[in-house]
Amino acid sequence: MKRYDCMTVLAKRLKDELVILSLGASVDEWYNAAPHMREASLFQQQLGCVTPQAFGLATGLPHRRIVSLDTDGGMMFNLGILATLGNEQPKNLFVVVWDNECYQSIGGPPTHTASGRVDIAAIARGAGVDKAFTARTLEEFEAHCEAGLAAEEPYVVVAKVAGTVQPDIKRKHSDGREDKYIFVRHVEKTENIVIMGPSEHN
């Protein structure tokens, strides 16, 4: 599968959700595949922090669906989050792991999943996430998107995608600091809350 095709399929199903996603090539792909989710998407800069941050949002906003767009490299950096999901059982968290079997943003060295022995979905099930699956076709992925976005328990789908990047797409032109404020202001507006008020110097 192509990651961009999967993103396009997922984006069509999203409206009011909040999305956390990883650094790397998937940032620009999501920026193009889901323009209507721009303000609702936080582009995380630290490997291993995507699903943990999504879990935090899911806990803090239990009435709202949270989507984590993680990567195989990012998940391997912090497998402990799967145990947390297994124990805490957030009802509103849908996790997608883009598994291209490589660290694409640093030249493509293989991740552990490239060995054929490491199965992130199996690890998730062993950690207590009962709804954890691997998708190898676009049809399978779409079915898991439908199920995962409606689930009342944590739902993980590992999408086996090619190690290629969608060509000829626009680059996201904002930096991490700007992205943070765009996202926070969106949450404030849609939840009618204040997260980051004026500083003492304003």
Short mmCIF file of C-alpha atoms in Angstrom, two decimals:
data_model
loop_
_atom_site.label_atom_id
_atom_site.label_comp_id
_atom_site.label_asym_id
_atom_site.label_seq_id
_atom_site.Cartn_x
_atom_site.Cartn_y
_atom_site.Cartn_z
CA MET A 1 0.00 0.00 0.00
CA LYS A 2 0.94 3.63 -0.35
CA ARG A 3 0.76 5.65 2.84
CA TYR A 4 -0.75 8.63 1.00
CA ASP A 5 -3.61 6.49 -0.33
CA CYS A 6 -4.32 5.29 3.19
CA MET A 7 -4.27 8.85 4.48
CA THR A 8 -6.75 9.90 1.82
CA VAL A 9 -9.10 7.10 2.83
CA LEU A 10 -8.83 8.01 6.51
CA ALA A 11 -9.16 11.75 5.94
CA LYS A 12 -12.54 11.30 4.27
CA ARG A 13 -13.88 9.88 7.53
CA LEU A 14 -12.62 12.65 9.80
CA LYS A 15 -14.47 15.79 10.82
CA ASP A 16 -14.33 16.68 14.53
CA GLU A 17 -11.46 14.46 15.63
CA LEU A 18 -8.04 15.60 16.85
CA VAL A 19 -4.98 14.10 15.17
CA ILE A 20 -1.41 13.69 16.44
CA LEU A 21 1.19 12.60 13.90
CA SER A 22 4.87 11.89 13.62
CA LEU A 23 7.73 13.80 12.13
CA GLY A 24 9.17 12.86 8.74
CA ALA A 25 7.71 12.52 5.26
CA SER A 26 4.25 11.66 6.58
CA VAL A 27 3.86 15.29 7.72
CA ASP A 28 3.71 16.69 4.18
CA GLU A 29 1.56 13.80 3.02
CA TRP A 30 -1.03 14.43 5.74
CA TYR A 31 -0.90 18.18 5.07
CA ASN A 32 -2.02 17.41 1.51
CA ALA A 33 -4.32 14.44 2.13
CA ALA A 34 -6.34 16.14 4.89
CA PRO A 35 -6.41 19.92 4.38
CA HIS A 36 -9.70 20.18 6.30
CA MET A 37 -7.92 18.75 9.35
CA ARG A 38 -5.07 21.28 9.32
CA GLU A 39 -6.01 23.10 12.53
CA ALA A 40 -6.98 19.84 14.23
CA SER A 41 -3.62 18.16 13.56
CA LEU A 42 -0.54 18.48 15.75
CA PHE A 43 2.73 17.60 14.04
CA GLN A 44 4.80 16.04 16.82
CA GLN A 45 8.56 16.60 16.64
CA GLN A 46 9.84 13.85 18.96
CA LEU A 47 10.12 10.20 17.97
CA GLY A 48 8.28 7.96 20.39
CA CYS A 49 5.91 10.67 21.63
CA VAL A 50 3.02 10.53 19.16
CA THR A 51 0.80 7.87 20.70
CA PRO A 52 1.64 8.91 24.28
CA GLN A 53 0.55 12.45 23.49
CA ALA A 54 -2.59 11.16 21.77
CA PHE A 55 -3.32 9.07 24.88
CA GLY A 56 -3.00 12.17 27.03
CA LEU A 57 -5.51 14.00 24.85
CA ALA A 58 -7.85 11.01 24.89
CA THR A 59 -7.73 11.01 28.68
CA GLY A 60 -8.23 14.76 28.97
CA LEU A 61 -11.02 14.90 26.37
CA PRO A 62 -12.86 11.59 26.85
CA HIS A 63 -15.87 12.82 24.86
CA ARG A 64 -13.79 13.38 21.73
CA ARG A 65 -12.22 10.94 19.26
CA ILE A 66 -8.43 11.17 19.12
CA VAL A 67 -6.38 9.73 16.25
CA SER A 68 -2.70 8.86 16.52
CA LEU A 69 -0.78 8.56 13.25
CA ASP A 70 2.40 6.90 14.50
CA THR A 71 5.23 5.09 12.72
CA ASP A 72 6.97 1.77 13.20
CA GLY A 73 10.16 3.59 14.20
CA GLY A 74 8.30 5.81 16.65
CA MET A 75 6.40 2.92 18.20
CA MET A 76 9.57 0.86 18.61
CA PHE A 77 11.07 3.77 20.54
CA ASN A 78 8.29 3.56 23.14
CA LEU A 79 6.58 0.19 23.23
CA GLY A 80 5.58 0.89 26.81
CA ILE A 81 2.69 3.02 25.57
CA LEU A 82 0.99 -0.16 24.37
CA ALA A 83 1.00 -1.50 27.93
CA THR A 84 -0.49 1.79 29.08
CA LEU A 85 -3.27 1.50 26.50
CA GLY A 86 -3.85 -2.10 27.53
CA ASN A 87 -4.23 -1.15 31.19
CA GLU A 88 -6.08 2.14 30.83
CA GLN A 89 -8.37 1.15 27.94
CA PRO A 90 -9.17 4.61 26.53
CA LYS A 91 -12.48 4.37 24.68
CA ASN A 92 -11.80 7.18 22.24
CA LEU A 93 -8.32 6.47 20.86
CA PHE A 94 -7.65 5.15 17.35
CA VAL A 95 -4.00 4.41 16.60
CA VAL A 96 -2.59 3.96 13.11
CA VAL A 97 1.02 2.81 12.79
CA TRP A 98 2.55 3.48 9.38
CA ASP A 99 4.90 0.51 9.09
CA ASN A 100 7.25 0.98 6.14
CA GLU A 101 9.92 -1.11 7.86
CA CYS A 102 12.49 1.68 7.76
CA TYR A 103 13.57 4.99 9.30
CA GLN A 104 12.65 6.90 6.17
CA SER A 105 13.58 10.41 7.31
CA ILE A 106 17.24 9.50 7.95
CA GLY A 107 17.93 7.61 4.76
CA GLY A 108 16.02 4.37 5.19
CA PRO A 109 17.88 2.05 7.58
CA PRO A 110 15.59 -0.83 8.56
CA THR A 111 13.48 -0.89 11.69
CA HIS A 112 12.99 -4.09 13.67
CA THR A 113 9.77 -4.83 11.79
CA ALA A 114 11.79 -5.39 8.61
CA SER A 115 13.09 -8.68 10.05
CA GLY A 116 9.72 -10.36 9.66
CA ARG A 117 9.88 -11.48 13.30
CA VAL A 118 8.66 -8.30 15.03
CA ASP A 119 4.89 -7.82 14.87
CA ILE A 120 3.64 -4.57 16.43
CA ALA A 121 -0.01 -5.66 16.34
CA ALA A 122 0.87 -8.88 18.17
CA ILE A 123 2.85 -6.90 20.74
CA ALA A 124 -0.17 -4.63 21.27
CA ARG A 125 -2.46 -7.62 21.79
CA GLY A 126 0.02 -9.10 24.25
CA ALA A 127 -0.05 -5.79 26.12
CA GLY A 128 -3.81 -5.93 26.51
CA VAL A 129 -5.05 -4.07 23.43
CA ASP A 130 -7.54 -6.62 22.13
CA LYS A 131 -8.37 -4.70 18.96
CA ALA A 132 -4.96 -4.67 17.27
CA PHE A 133 -4.59 -5.68 13.64
CA THR A 134 -2.31 -5.51 10.61
CA ALA A 135 -3.64 -4.19 7.28
CA ARG A 136 -1.90 -5.07 4.03
CA THR A 137 -4.44 -3.84 1.49
CA LEU A 138 -6.29 -0.55 1.12
CA GLU A 139 -9.60 -2.37 1.53
CA GLU A 140 -8.46 -3.86 4.84
CA PHE A 141 -7.21 -0.49 6.02
CA GLU A 142 -10.48 1.23 5.17
CA ALA A 143 -12.44 -1.41 7.06
CA HIS A 144 -10.24 -0.89 10.12
CA CYS A 145 -10.70 2.88 9.88
CA GLU A 146 -14.46 2.42 10.00
CA ALA A 147 -14.24 0.04 12.94
CA GLY A 148 -11.54 1.93 14.80
CA LEU A 149 -13.26 5.30 14.65
CA ALA A 150 -16.42 3.76 16.10
CA ALA A 151 -14.78 1.51 18.70
CA GLU A 152 -15.43 1.90 22.44
CA GLU A 153 -11.95 0.64 23.33
CA PRO A 154 -8.42 1.34 22.12
CA TYR A 155 -8.00 0.24 18.53
CA VAL A 156 -4.65 -0.19 16.76
CA VAL A 157 -4.10 -0.87 13.08
CA VAL A 158 -0.59 -1.42 11.73
CA ALA A 159 -0.64 -0.37 8.08
CA LYS A 160 2.07 -2.07 6.04
CA VAL A 161 3.02 0.65 3.58
CA ALA A 162 5.70 1.12 0.93
CA GLY A 163 8.85 3.04 1.78
CA THR A 164 8.10 5.75 -0.77
CA VAL A 165 6.86 9.33 -0.50
CA GLN A 166 4.03 10.80 -2.53
CA PRO A 167 5.67 12.92 -5.26
CA ASP A 168 4.82 16.50 -6.23
CA ILE A 169 2.98 17.56 -3.08
CA LYS A 170 3.10 20.89 -1.26
CA ARG A 171 5.41 21.20 1.72
CA LYS A 172 3.93 22.21 5.05
CA HIS A 173 5.27 25.73 5.43
CA SER A 174 4.86 26.26 9.20
CA ASP A 175 7.35 25.32 11.89
CA GLY A 176 6.76 23.36 15.09
CA ARG A 177 6.13 26.40 17.27
CA GLU A 178 3.48 27.75 14.91
CA ASP A 179 1.91 24.30 14.60
CA LYS A 180 1.55 24.12 18.38
CA TYR A 181 -0.37 27.39 18.56
CA ILE A 182 -2.57 26.52 15.57
CA PHE A 183 -3.55 23.27 17.25
CA VAL A 184 -4.02 24.67 20.75
CA ARG A 185 -6.19 27.54 19.53
CA HIS A 186 -8.33 25.03 17.61
CA VAL A 187 -8.85 22.94 20.74
CA GLU A 188 -9.67 26.05 22.76
CA LYS A 189 -12.22 27.19 20.19
CA THR A 190 -13.92 23.84 19.71
CA GLU A 191 -13.94 22.93 23.41
CA ASN A 192 -14.67 26.47 24.67
CA ILE A 193 -11.77 26.35 27.11
CA VAL A 194 -8.56 28.28 27.75
CA ILE A 195 -5.33 26.29 27.55
CA MET A 196 -2.71 28.94 26.89
CA GLY A 197 -3.73 32.41 28.03
CA PRO A 198 -1.68 35.60 27.73
CA SER A 199 1.68 35.59 29.45
CA GLU A 200 2.39 37.80 32.45
CA HIS A 201 4.31 40.13 30.12
CA ASN A 202 1.32 40.90 27.86
#
